[in-house]
XYZ file of C-alpha atoms in Angstrom:
769
model
C -4.736 37.108 1.164
C -3.154 33.682 1.185
C 0.451 33.427 0.079
C 1.076 32.073 -3.380
C 2.235 28.527 -3.628
C 5.278 27.528 -5.631
C 5.053 26.063 -9.119
C 4.676 22.312 -9.245
C 7.807 20.282 -9.817
C 6.306 18.957 -13.041
C 5.698 22.486 -14.370
C 9.240 23.535 -13.488
C 10.713 20.483 -15.189
C 8.642 20.932 -18.342
C 9.584 24.609 -18.546
C 13.223 23.591 -18.246
C 12.835 21.048 -21.025
C 11.208 23.687 -23.231
C 14.016 26.199 -22.827
C 16.651 23.467 -23.283
C 15.292 21.899 -26.472
C 18.289 22.907 -28.638
C 20.654 21.215 -26.197
C 18.501 18.118 -25.732
C 17.757 17.524 -29.405
C 19.464 16.739 -32.662
C 18.200 17.585 -36.120
C 16.725 15.304 -38.753
C 17.500 15.703 -42.440
C 14.221 17.572 -42.984
C 15.141 20.118 -40.286
C 12.834 18.840 -37.561
C 14.002 18.079 -34.030
C 14.156 14.805 -32.176
C 15.470 14.052 -28.706
C 19.060 12.798 -28.657
C 17.947 10.577 -25.808
C 14.833 10.544 -23.683
C 13.088 8.224 -21.257
C 9.547 7.069 -21.870
C 7.341 9.965 -20.741
C 4.196 9.151 -18.786
C 1.322 9.776 -21.177
C -0.106 12.690 -19.164
C 3.323 14.355 -19.024
C 3.702 14.040 -22.798
C 0.392 15.901 -23.173
C 1.556 18.553 -20.698
C 4.817 19.037 -22.586
C 2.938 19.804 -25.799
C 0.567 22.172 -24.001
C 3.521 23.978 -22.385
C 5.341 24.338 -25.697
C 2.195 25.674 -27.359
C 1.552 28.151 -24.534
C 5.135 29.427 -24.723
C 4.950 29.842 -28.505
C 7.615 27.178 -29.070
C 5.604 24.705 -31.133
C 6.357 24.860 -34.860
C 7.413 22.647 -37.757
C 10.861 22.201 -36.252
C 10.063 21.528 -32.597
C 6.909 19.458 -33.161
C 9.239 16.807 -34.586
C 9.983 15.527 -31.074
C 6.453 14.061 -30.990
C 7.104 11.812 -33.967
C 8.594 9.296 -31.556
C 5.422 7.628 -30.316
C 7.394 5.207 -28.174
C 8.797 7.998 -25.988
C 6.023 10.574 -26.196
C 2.513 9.135 -26.436
C -0.123 11.815 -26.961
C -3.780 11.573 -26.032
C -4.832 15.203 -25.470
C -2.906 17.289 -27.974
C -2.930 21.001 -28.787
C -1.475 23.053 -31.606
C -3.683 26.046 -30.824
C -2.386 29.223 -32.498
C 0.788 27.392 -33.568
C 2.386 27.765 -37.028
C 2.300 24.228 -38.456
C 2.336 22.959 -42.005
C 0.042 20.078 -43.022
C 3.025 17.766 -43.482
C 4.499 18.500 -40.053
C 1.066 17.918 -38.503
C 0.634 14.636 -40.375
C 4.031 13.263 -39.307
C 3.984 14.399 -35.669
C 0.381 14.068 -34.481
C -1.583 11.737 -36.723
C 0.240 8.502 -35.719
C -0.956 8.932 -32.104
C -4.139 7.424 -30.744
C -5.601 10.825 -29.911
C -8.647 11.388 -27.786
C -8.641 15.203 -28.005
C -7.123 17.742 -30.390
C -7.275 21.534 -30.253
C -6.053 23.075 -33.515
C -8.000 26.322 -33.192
C -6.509 29.350 -34.949
C -3.469 27.355 -36.076
C -1.455 28.942 -38.875
C 1.240 27.819 -41.273
C -1.158 26.575 -43.938
C -2.912 24.032 -41.741
C -6.554 23.640 -42.834
C -9.498 21.746 -41.452
C -9.397 19.415 -44.461
C -5.725 18.612 -43.860
C -6.419 17.875 -40.207
C -9.444 15.667 -40.852
C -7.810 13.697 -43.649
C -4.640 13.304 -41.594
C -6.497 12.019 -38.557
C -8.640 9.739 -40.691
C -5.477 8.158 -42.104
C -4.933 6.551 -38.691
C -7.547 3.778 -38.166
C -7.153 4.112 -34.399
C -7.912 7.850 -34.486
C -11.122 7.216 -36.395
C -12.577 5.593 -33.310
C -10.526 7.102 -30.462
C -10.863 10.847 -31.192
C -13.694 12.297 -29.100
C -13.034 16.068 -29.051
C -11.889 18.197 -31.990
C -11.540 22.016 -32.039
C -10.979 23.740 -35.367
C -12.160 27.250 -34.469
C -10.840 29.970 -36.731
C -9.508 27.672 -39.469
C -10.273 27.568 -43.148
C -11.916 24.166 -43.542
C -11.296 23.923 -47.295
C -14.061 21.306 -47.374
C -13.999 20.779 -51.128
C -10.396 19.560 -51.044
C -11.229 16.462 -48.981
C -10.579 13.404 -51.117
C -12.012 9.945 -51.227
C -10.275 7.141 -49.389
C -10.715 3.722 -51.028
C -13.984 4.787 -52.577
C -15.313 6.483 -49.410
C -15.238 10.244 -49.117
C -13.120 11.369 -46.172
C -14.958 13.842 -43.956
C -15.909 14.506 -40.358
C -18.122 11.438 -40.572
C -14.942 9.349 -40.886
C -14.065 10.187 -37.273
C -16.782 7.998 -35.852
C -15.834 8.508 -32.202
C -16.328 12.303 -32.202
C -18.560 13.576 -29.420
C -17.516 17.244 -29.327
C -16.772 19.332 -32.411
C -15.974 23.063 -32.462
C -16.159 24.818 -35.826
C -16.699 28.447 -34.805
C -15.412 31.175 -37.132
C -14.904 28.758 -40.022
C -16.212 28.493 -43.575
C -18.503 25.647 -42.569
C -21.053 25.054 -45.322
C -24.448 23.386 -45.306
C -22.967 20.323 -47.011
C -20.223 20.046 -44.405
C -22.795 20.472 -41.621
C -24.776 17.573 -43.067
C -21.635 15.439 -42.936
C -20.986 16.506 -39.334
C -24.523 15.673 -38.237
C -24.162 12.104 -39.496
C -21.715 11.373 -36.662
C -23.341 8.669 -34.524
C -22.211 9.963 -31.117
C -22.178 13.748 -31.595
C -23.141 15.454 -28.335
C -21.713 18.982 -28.555
C -21.462 21.190 -31.651
C -20.235 24.777 -32.017
C -21.000 26.394 -35.392
C -20.809 30.034 -34.251
C -19.959 32.717 -36.830
C -19.854 30.135 -39.622
C -21.328 30.115 -43.123
C -24.255 27.815 -42.322
C -27.578 28.901 -43.815
C -29.828 25.978 -42.825
C -30.046 24.039 -39.573
C -32.179 21.192 -40.875
C -29.211 18.733 -40.855
C -29.362 18.877 -37.049
C -32.358 16.571 -37.250
C -29.957 13.743 -38.151
C -28.380 13.924 -34.677
C -31.481 14.892 -32.716
C -31.205 11.869 -30.437
C -27.591 12.550 -29.349
C -27.061 16.325 -29.557
C -26.994 17.877 -26.100
C -25.090 21.149 -26.676
C -25.614 23.461 -29.642
C -23.693 26.754 -29.856
C -24.891 28.885 -32.750
C -23.707 32.394 -31.877
C -24.089 35.008 -34.605
C -25.148 32.954 -37.625
C -25.256 35.866 -40.040
C -25.959 33.728 -43.116
C -28.789 31.737 -41.573
C -31.858 31.966 -43.786
C -34.704 30.022 -42.235
C -38.160 31.318 -41.392
C -39.084 31.291 -37.694
C -41.440 28.384 -38.323
C -38.617 26.369 -39.875
C -36.269 27.092 -36.965
C -38.948 26.231 -34.447
C -39.703 23.006 -36.312
C -36.062 21.934 -35.988
C -35.834 22.959 -32.337
C -39.029 21.093 -31.409
C -37.402 17.824 -32.396
C -34.126 18.253 -30.483
C -35.497 16.549 -27.416
C -32.024 15.668 -26.029
C -30.726 19.255 -26.199
C -29.682 20.613 -22.805
C -27.762 23.769 -23.807
C -28.697 26.117 -26.628
C -26.745 29.254 -27.538
C -28.521 31.552 -30.003
C -26.723 34.730 -28.869
C -26.048 37.620 -31.246
C -23.432 40.377 -31.601
C -25.371 43.339 -30.249
C -23.023 45.974 -31.709
C -23.052 44.606 -35.268
C -24.921 46.490 -37.950
C -28.588 45.563 -37.957
C -29.252 44.389 -41.521
C -32.359 42.452 -40.616
C -30.690 39.068 -40.987
C -31.257 38.271 -37.317
C -34.966 38.963 -37.250
C -35.925 35.340 -37.969
C -33.692 34.028 -35.172
C -35.031 36.721 -32.858
C -38.607 35.643 -33.540
C -37.685 31.978 -33.070
C -36.099 32.866 -29.711
C -39.244 34.698 -28.671
C -41.322 31.664 -29.552
C -38.944 29.474 -27.576
C -39.223 31.689 -24.500
C -43.009 31.652 -24.647
C -43.460 28.111 -25.998
C -43.655 26.313 -22.679
C -41.700 23.288 -21.369
C -42.783 21.014 -24.202
C -40.444 22.894 -26.543
C -36.904 21.562 -25.859
C -38.010 19.697 -22.725
C -34.435 18.786 -21.655
C -33.128 22.352 -21.859
C -31.391 23.592 -18.701
C -29.170 26.260 -20.262
C -30.100 28.989 -22.752
C -27.942 31.836 -24.050
C -29.696 34.642 -25.927
C -27.292 37.470 -25.058
C -27.328 40.268 -27.625
C -30.750 39.375 -28.992
C -32.835 42.460 -29.537
C -36.535 42.884 -28.821
C -36.611 40.345 -25.995
C -39.105 41.347 -23.320
C -38.906 40.851 -19.582
C -42.325 39.231 -19.737
C -41.023 36.548 -22.097
C -37.994 35.940 -19.868
C -40.206 35.692 -16.798
C -42.469 33.152 -18.534
C -39.485 31.049 -19.576
C -37.910 30.997 -16.102
C -41.211 30.219 -14.396
C -41.846 27.184 -16.587
C -38.299 25.754 -16.417
C -37.700 24.458 -12.932
C -34.371 22.814 -13.768
C -32.816 25.869 -15.454
C -29.176 26.445 -14.378
C -27.977 29.127 -16.829
C -29.502 31.994 -18.756
C -27.487 34.390 -20.953
C -29.070 37.845 -21.028
C -26.153 40.242 -21.541
C -27.051 43.194 -23.780
C -30.720 42.240 -23.949
C -31.972 44.795 -21.417
C -33.737 42.076 -19.456
C -31.123 40.988 -16.910
C -32.799 43.101 -14.199
C -35.973 41.004 -14.427
C -37.170 40.522 -10.834
C -37.679 36.775 -11.094
C -33.951 36.175 -11.681
C -33.065 37.238 -8.145
C -35.378 34.588 -6.710
C -33.554 31.692 -8.405
C -30.523 31.043 -6.200
C -29.085 28.231 -8.330
C -29.514 30.054 -11.624
C -26.371 31.614 -13.144
C -27.060 34.632 -15.341
C -24.912 36.753 -17.636
C -26.081 40.334 -17.683
C -25.470 43.809 -16.311
C -27.668 43.891 -13.203
C -24.926 43.120 -10.663
C -21.334 41.987 -10.191
C -22.190 38.284 -10.303
C -23.835 38.628 -13.711
C -20.970 40.694 -15.139
C -18.262 38.330 -13.857
C -20.192 35.361 -15.193
C -20.220 37.087 -18.575
C -16.426 37.593 -18.492
C -15.937 33.929 -17.630
C -18.265 32.542 -20.292
C -17.622 34.963 -23.129
C -13.848 35.216 -22.981
C -13.472 34.603 -26.734
C -16.331 36.899 -27.825
C -15.089 40.436 -28.226
C -18.539 42.009 -28.413
C -19.616 40.592 -25.058
C -16.228 41.082 -23.373
C -16.358 44.766 -24.181
C -19.951 45.066 -22.946
C -19.157 43.255 -19.695
C -16.037 45.368 -19.061
C -18.024 48.581 -19.409
C -20.449 47.428 -16.729
C -17.601 46.081 -14.591
C -15.810 49.421 -14.636
C -18.906 51.151 -13.307
C -19.186 48.566 -10.534
C -15.550 48.763 -9.354
C -14.905 52.490 -9.853
C -14.982 53.125 -6.100
C -13.941 49.726 -4.785
C -11.900 49.675 -1.586
C -11.373 45.911 -1.350
C -8.732 43.908 -3.221
C -10.303 41.758 -5.909
C -7.692 39.463 -7.467
C -10.499 37.263 -8.789
C -11.865 40.104 -10.896
C -8.390 41.221 -12.007
C -7.776 37.711 -13.352
C -10.939 37.955 -15.447
C -9.907 41.333 -16.859
C -6.411 40.095 -17.747
C -7.878 37.012 -19.409
C -10.040 39.282 -21.560
C -7.010 41.372 -22.553
C -5.030 38.243 -23.370
C -7.812 36.858 -25.548
C -8.206 40.106 -27.513
C -4.672 41.444 -27.721
C -5.299 43.563 -30.809
C -8.729 44.936 -29.879
C -8.667 48.646 -29.095
C -12.300 48.522 -27.897
C -11.415 45.921 -25.271
C -8.180 47.569 -24.134
C -9.616 51.049 -23.664
C -11.951 49.830 -20.940
C -9.828 46.894 -19.700
C -6.833 49.112 -18.884
C -9.150 51.431 -16.961
C -10.376 48.421 -14.982
C -6.799 47.343 -14.214
C -6.058 50.791 -12.823
C -9.169 50.759 -10.624
C -8.302 47.301 -9.296
C -4.657 48.098 -8.473
C -4.836 51.683 -7.246
C -3.620 52.852 -3.827
C -3.253 49.973 -1.361
C -5.261 47.442 -3.371
C -2.179 46.181 -5.219
C -0.418 45.252 -1.973
C -3.013 42.564 -1.300
C -2.623 40.986 -4.741
C -0.342 38.025 -5.570
C 2.886 39.269 -7.127
C 2.587 36.894 -10.073
C -0.872 38.292 -10.839
C 0.458 41.848 -10.739
C 3.328 40.760 -12.969
C 0.817 39.458 -15.489
C -1.065 42.767 -15.232
C 2.101 44.758 -15.956
C 2.850 42.546 -18.961
C -0.618 43.252 -20.375
C -0.279 46.985 -19.722
C 3.066 47.158 -21.506
C 1.625 45.192 -24.413
C -1.252 47.674 -24.618
C 1.180 50.605 -24.682
C 3.120 48.968 -27.531
C 0.037 47.980 -29.497
C -1.839 51.297 -29.239
C 0.933 53.914 -29.047
C -1.195 56.771 -30.375
C -4.366 56.214 -28.386
C -4.235 58.725 -25.573
C -6.773 57.098 -23.253
C -5.092 53.686 -23.382
C -1.712 55.299 -22.692
C -3.158 57.299 -19.818
C -4.814 54.264 -18.244
C -1.609 52.223 -18.497
C 0.587 54.943 -17.037
C -1.864 55.552 -14.200
C -1.784 51.851 -13.338
C 2.009 51.690 -13.543
C 2.414 54.731 -11.271
C 2.322 52.557 -8.177
C 5.257 52.343 -5.802
C 4.333 48.770 -4.868
C 4.115 47.589 -8.464
C 7.334 49.247 -9.604
C 9.266 48.164 -6.499
C 8.002 44.717 -5.652
C 6.509 43.116 -8.749
C 8.811 41.014 -10.952
C 8.692 42.090 -14.592
C 11.080 43.211 -17.327
C 11.811 46.651 -15.958
C 14.437 47.490 -18.537
C 11.980 46.913 -21.385
C 9.382 48.924 -19.490
C 11.741 51.851 -18.955
C 12.821 51.787 -22.594
C 9.225 51.648 -23.785
C 8.163 54.586 -21.625
C 11.142 56.789 -22.528
C 10.606 56.097 -26.235
C 6.943 56.943 -25.775
C 7.938 60.255 -24.215
C 9.879 61.285 -27.284
C 6.726 61.390 -29.418
C 4.115 62.687 -26.964
C 3.715 66.125 -25.422
C 0.545 65.823 -23.348
C 1.462 67.341 -19.982
C -0.546 64.916 -17.855
C 0.773 61.828 -19.594
C 4.292 63.256 -19.608
C 4.169 63.678 -15.837
C 3.108 60.079 -15.298
C 5.646 58.700 -17.769
C 8.538 60.540 -16.126
C 7.333 59.334 -12.724
C 7.449 55.723 -13.919
C 10.957 56.180 -15.341
C 12.060 57.869 -12.139
C 11.056 54.915 -9.989
C 12.389 52.332 -12.431
C 15.876 53.847 -12.449
C 15.958 54.423 -8.677
C 18.695 52.378 -7.012
C 18.404 53.110 -3.329
C 16.140 55.993 -2.528
C 13.291 57.576 -4.398
C 12.224 60.966 -3.123
C 8.574 61.606 -2.513
C 6.232 61.849 -5.470
C 3.195 63.665 -4.036
C 0.911 63.196 -7.035
C 1.046 59.435 -6.895
C 2.559 58.358 -3.593
C 2.162 58.951 0.094
C 3.943 62.174 1.017
C 5.033 61.059 4.475
C 7.074 58.309 6.033
C 10.571 57.097 5.207
C 12.242 57.195 1.847
C 11.174 54.497 -0.580
C 13.680 51.715 -1.094
C 13.265 50.789 -4.736
C 14.177 47.660 -6.615
C 14.334 49.008 -10.120
C 16.842 48.354 -12.870
C 19.931 46.330 -12.071
C 23.325 48.035 -12.228
C 23.959 46.465 -15.635
C 20.561 47.555 -16.944
C 21.030 51.057 -15.569
C 24.391 51.302 -17.312
C 22.836 50.176 -20.570
C 19.857 52.497 -20.145
C 21.882 55.548 -19.149
C 24.361 54.890 -21.946
C 21.708 55.761 -24.511
C 22.336 59.418 -25.352
C 18.773 59.824 -26.641
C 17.443 58.981 -23.184
C 19.671 61.587 -21.561
C 18.576 64.158 -24.145
C 14.904 63.357 -23.582
C 15.096 63.889 -19.817
C 17.182 67.063 -20.202
C 14.653 68.354 -22.737
C 11.911 68.023 -20.130
C 14.029 69.931 -17.596
C 14.705 72.676 -20.129
C 11.066 72.833 -21.222
C 9.886 73.318 -17.628
C 12.678 75.701 -16.631
C 12.048 78.002 -19.585
C 8.590 78.845 -18.227
C 9.599 78.716 -14.574
C 7.387 75.705 -13.881
C 7.620 74.048 -10.505
C 5.720 70.819 -11.075
C 6.173 67.125 -10.554
C 7.384 66.498 -14.125
C 10.414 68.689 -13.481
C 11.095 67.012 -10.142
C 10.702 63.518 -11.595
C 13.067 64.298 -14.475
C 15.677 65.778 -12.123
C 15.443 62.774 -9.807
C 15.717 60.323 -12.704
C 18.862 62.070 -13.964
C 20.271 62.066 -10.444
C 19.756 58.318 -10.167
C 21.041 57.576 -13.665
C 24.377 59.247 -12.929
C 24.876 57.620 -9.521
C 28.111 55.605 -9.781
C 27.713 55.656 -13.564
C 30.679 57.589 -15.033
C 29.510 56.874 -18.580
C 26.144 58.444 -17.805
C 27.902 61.423 -16.276
C 29.937 61.843 -19.444
C 26.766 61.667 -21.563
C 25.161 64.267 -19.305
C 28.072 66.643 -19.855
C 28.228 66.026 -23.610
C 24.500 66.788 -23.863
C 25.233 70.220 -22.319
C 23.612 69.254 -19.078
C 26.071 71.246 -16.995
C 25.171 74.515 -18.706
C 21.472 73.791 -18.280
C 21.850 72.824 -14.632
C 23.786 75.970 -13.847
C 20.965 78.063 -15.295
C 18.309 76.094 -13.402
C 20.307 76.284 -10.174
C 20.378 80.057 -10.425
C 16.776 80.532 -11.550
C 15.366 78.252 -8.833
C 17.461 79.692 -6.009
C 14.564 79.762 -3.571
C 13.335 76.216 -4.306
C 15.161 73.685 -2.134
C 13.433 70.651 -3.727
C 14.903 71.628 -7.099
C 18.294 72.705 -5.771
C 18.711 69.467 -3.842
C 18.217 67.316 -6.931
C 20.543 69.419 -9.073
C 23.280 69.414 -6.454
C 22.798 65.665 -5.932
C 23.636 65.023 -9.587
C 26.600 67.409 -9.446
C 27.814 65.419 -6.438
C 27.695 62.266 -8.564
C 29.877 63.975 -11.174
C 32.270 65.394 -8.594
C 32.960 61.883 -7.238
C 34.374 60.809 -10.619
C 37.952 62.057 -11.060
C 37.869 62.127 -14.856
C 34.733 64.308 -14.766
C 36.003 66.791 -12.186
C 37.757 69.063 -14.730
C 34.397 69.764 -16.368
C 33.084 71.093 -13.064
C 35.943 73.530 -12.561
C 33.966 76.526 -13.741
C 34.425 79.634 -11.636
C 30.850 80.893 -11.981
C 29.431 77.493 -11.098
C 31.641 77.008 -8.026
C 31.040 80.513 -6.740
C 27.295 79.882 -6.956
C 27.647 76.536 -5.148
C 29.790 78.298 -2.530
C 27.044 80.851 -1.988
C 24.611 78.005 -1.318
C 26.977 76.554 1.266
C 27.209 79.905 3.041
C 23.504 80.787 3.014
C 22.200 79.855 6.471
C 18.618 80.486 5.339
C 18.679 77.526 2.976
C 17.586 73.999 3.844
C 20.160 71.697 5.374
C 19.993 69.303 2.391
C 20.992 72.051 -0.038
C 23.965 73.177 2.066
C 25.017 69.556 2.607
C 25.132 68.706 -1.117
C 26.830 72.016 -1.900
C 29.507 71.101 0.626
C 29.920 67.669 -0.931
C 30.615 69.079 -4.388
C 33.170 71.535 -3.039
C 34.854 68.937 -0.821
C 35.315 66.513 -3.704
C 36.749 69.138 -6.043
C 38.995 70.648 -3.363
C 40.386 67.214 -2.417
C 42.652 67.135 -5.495
C 44.698 70.372 -5.466
C 47.013 68.902 -8.099
C 44.127 68.945 -10.581
C 42.862 72.385 -9.573
C 42.922 74.791 -12.547
C 41.193 77.831 -11.049
C 42.673 80.528 -8.814
C 44.374 79.532 -5.582
C 42.348 82.221 -3.871
C 39.074 80.482 -4.771
C 40.416 77.150 -3.531
C 41.499 78.734 -0.249
C 38.101 80.375 0.147
C 36.284 77.088 -0.465
C 38.379 75.221 2.097
C 37.927 77.966 4.650
C 34.177 78.198 4.151
C 33.810 74.414 4.393
C 35.534 74.380 7.743
C 33.582 77.398 8.929
C 30.142 76.208 7.829
C 30.056 72.557 8.797
C 30.435 72.993 12.608
C 27.323 75.205 12.517
C 25.184 72.476 10.993
C 22.672 71.164 13.485
C 21.919 67.418 13.744
C 19.076 66.328 11.486
C 16.327 64.189 13.009
C 15.705 62.126 9.881
C 17.570 60.134 7.273
C 18.377 62.809 4.720
C 20.431 60.688 2.340
C 21.390 57.050 1.781
C 24.629 55.545 0.507
C 25.287 52.129 -1.004
C 29.038 52.527 -0.495
C 31.484 54.711 1.405
C 34.133 54.347 -1.305
C 33.714 57.941 -2.593
C 34.570 59.139 0.950
C 37.836 57.226 1.267
C 39.988 59.757 -0.650
C 38.533 62.550 1.506
C 39.533 60.820 4.759
C 43.254 60.648 4.001
C 45.476 62.416 6.564
C 46.892 64.600 3.780
C 43.541 66.190 3.009
C 42.695 69.745 4.162
C 40.645 69.913 7.376
C 37.537 71.222 5.613
C 37.479 68.250 3.238
C 37.962 65.746 6.074
C 35.311 67.449 8.165
C 32.629 67.211 5.458
C 33.333 63.503 4.967
C 33.168 62.542 8.655
C 30.056 64.705 9.160
C 28.348 62.855 6.277
C 29.316 59.418 7.629
C 28.241 60.397 11.151
C 24.865 61.549 9.789
C 23.913 58.267 8.149
C 25.375 56.101 10.927
C 23.251 57.978 13.460
C 20.064 56.958 11.674
C 20.884 53.425 10.497
C 23.724 52.240 12.696
C 23.600 48.488 12.004
C 23.563 48.888 8.205
C 26.366 51.438 7.959
C 28.580 49.925 10.650
C 28.896 46.836 8.470
C 29.993 49.067 5.584
C 32.514 50.805 7.847
C 34.162 47.470 8.572
C 34.011 45.814 5.161
C 35.160 48.849 3.169
C 38.089 49.782 5.411
C 36.597 53.121 6.446
C 36.907 52.279 10.151
C 40.697 52.121 9.811
C 40.779 55.508 8.098
C 38.681 56.986 10.914
C 41.039 55.506 13.519
C 43.991 57.081 11.740
C 42.247 60.449 11.716
C 41.384 60.125 15.386
C 44.972 59.315 16.318
C 46.571 61.834 13.942
C 48.316 64.723 15.742
C 47.355 67.202 13.024
C 43.659 66.255 12.847
C 41.386 69.169 13.654
C 39.446 68.728 16.944
C 36.104 69.035 15.118
C 37.031 66.195 12.780
C 38.517 64.133 15.612
C 35.345 64.509 17.704
C 33.076 63.260 14.915
C 35.457 60.404 14.046
C 35.527 59.294 17.703
C 31.715 59.417 17.842
C 31.461 57.178 14.750
C 33.959 54.705 16.200
C 31.967 54.554 19.453
C 28.839 53.706 17.468
C 30.823 50.976 15.745
C 32.093 49.571 19.059
C 28.583 49.539 20.538
C 27.231 47.785 17.447
C 29.977 45.148 17.604
C 29.354 44.636 21.317
C 25.627 44.105 20.763
C 26.380 41.681 17.940
C 28.735 39.628 20.121
C 26.206 39.539 22.951
C 23.469 38.374 20.622
C 25.656 35.665 19.069
C 26.507 34.261 22.532
C 22.860 33.865 23.542
C 21.949 30.139 23.738
C 19.380 28.867 21.295
C 16.051 27.896 22.879
C 15.629 24.169 23.382
C 12.429 22.249 22.879
C 10.990 20.976 26.118
């Protein structure tokens, strides 16, 4: 996979301008913006600025005002697609320009086709310059068009138009007649409109080359009448008579279907210039008719056959230069996703076939993932599309496939998944697909996206869903998102071998904000309690425990929330009931360690029953090393402040004695058991005034991590002043020999590291010969 290239300088500059509009602009009396000062933009850059603003959702009545200044910003190819604009704002900002293209599809804010046409026609230059106009999805409001100096204003006023898109509009037969009087009309899209008669097309039969007439539900022409019109469109090169195959069959498409059959079997004299035909969704089309059509059309370059049942016709595979939309193979399905991006019925059909094709894929396919994401983006509110699209995203990003994908593409995938979770919160299959896709260590660690919003979304989702499978995945996602340094192995979703995972989840500020929400703490504790009550030992429990452990790491406010939510009482019960489960004990003791490091939280831990149980874990030689290590850490922290000790002196003496007795028996561990981002919690334990058992646990812990990652931790020893504390311990006459030996060993590692660093820095740089 080739590395991604950086954004162009022009794109970066335009994005900066977009986000800085309030600072760069002043307001007019009507509330619109204009630049306080601006150079003359190159014409292409002015077009790009408008496109960027529209794509970012920044174009509205206020911001579009910057384009009123035609001397600074000269538009030729403008777009207000899906933008909220009023007719007046459109008239003032866009109509004075000598436009060549305008895309106003699906615009809102009261903008109608009539307002656009009359506004453009008010500019004499636009009447001749405008060549492409897209009004898909608008209310045309044809009857409101008024006369201009005795001449009715209509599409025919824009004499330069060559391409006109009027899909999903209230286009009438009268308006179609006006459209077809355009002298240079080459391409016309009247899909899903109110047209009932295509006879007006005869008025542009000599110029019309592209006709898109998808799903004309109100068309009422006998097959003979349709064929009569088609026979005279000698210049037509592309014809789209496709139909929504999942719509209710009310018989209205029978005439078109018969006309299509006649076209397929009519020979090359019918539409002699035709090189592209789309009849996807048409019922009752036979393979024999398709074969006849292909055999008699030597110059055919495209044939749309999706949802016709004929895309497996044998003759199609013999035409190497013929592109086909269908379900016979990957090429046909991908071609369908490319061509039908805006047609929900075909997108859904193509995604179903795509999912079957990629279910067992073992090769990264970023090209296909882009097509799936484009489909999701185009149909953001369609449940039918998202049910299958999210399943496709999971199949395309599972296991190691994601690692070969561009990070920006994966970021776009995550954004679409999170949108799907927000949009369809109660649809279990969509939620499952999204969570499965998000449960990827590579995606959650490496991909840039708004992880705080993701974590908040998933935790809020948890509060209203109880499905065990989905709960497990949701807690796994949260667990990785809140991980700061090390995430412990998640066997259901991740490789269960190798080193610990170094996560890049929430920032420290985001973690503080996230953990400060008491409802989040309660939700995770509820999962722990739910599992512990039935003695479950599953991944949901482990994920929840790990998430709580990470949330309280160096977060005193989170620790306080944990205590106030009665987490200590719950953890004490779980610690006792899961005595023989080191994976559970380790996570519980890890969180208690986090609390014990915070002085203001230590009094809450001074519970005799709790400490006696932790002491028993320290003493039990049959337990795993990790459990005994964390038990020792809790006791060392609490015993380091005798002035704050509120329990019996006998218990304190026992703890200190058992610490000093147990730690020398610990055998070296051949792996990195724990990671630390700072040695600051150890500094109070290394003071010469501390009891030997407390000092010994601290130096043993430092020695452990330095042994496995010397270069990383030696830097921390120097920068955090720990090396000086170790030197003082080593030189102290009262330091216990066990502590002194470990301190000396750490200092030797530090000296060797510094020596290697000096040697490396003195090496001469290689010179070019």
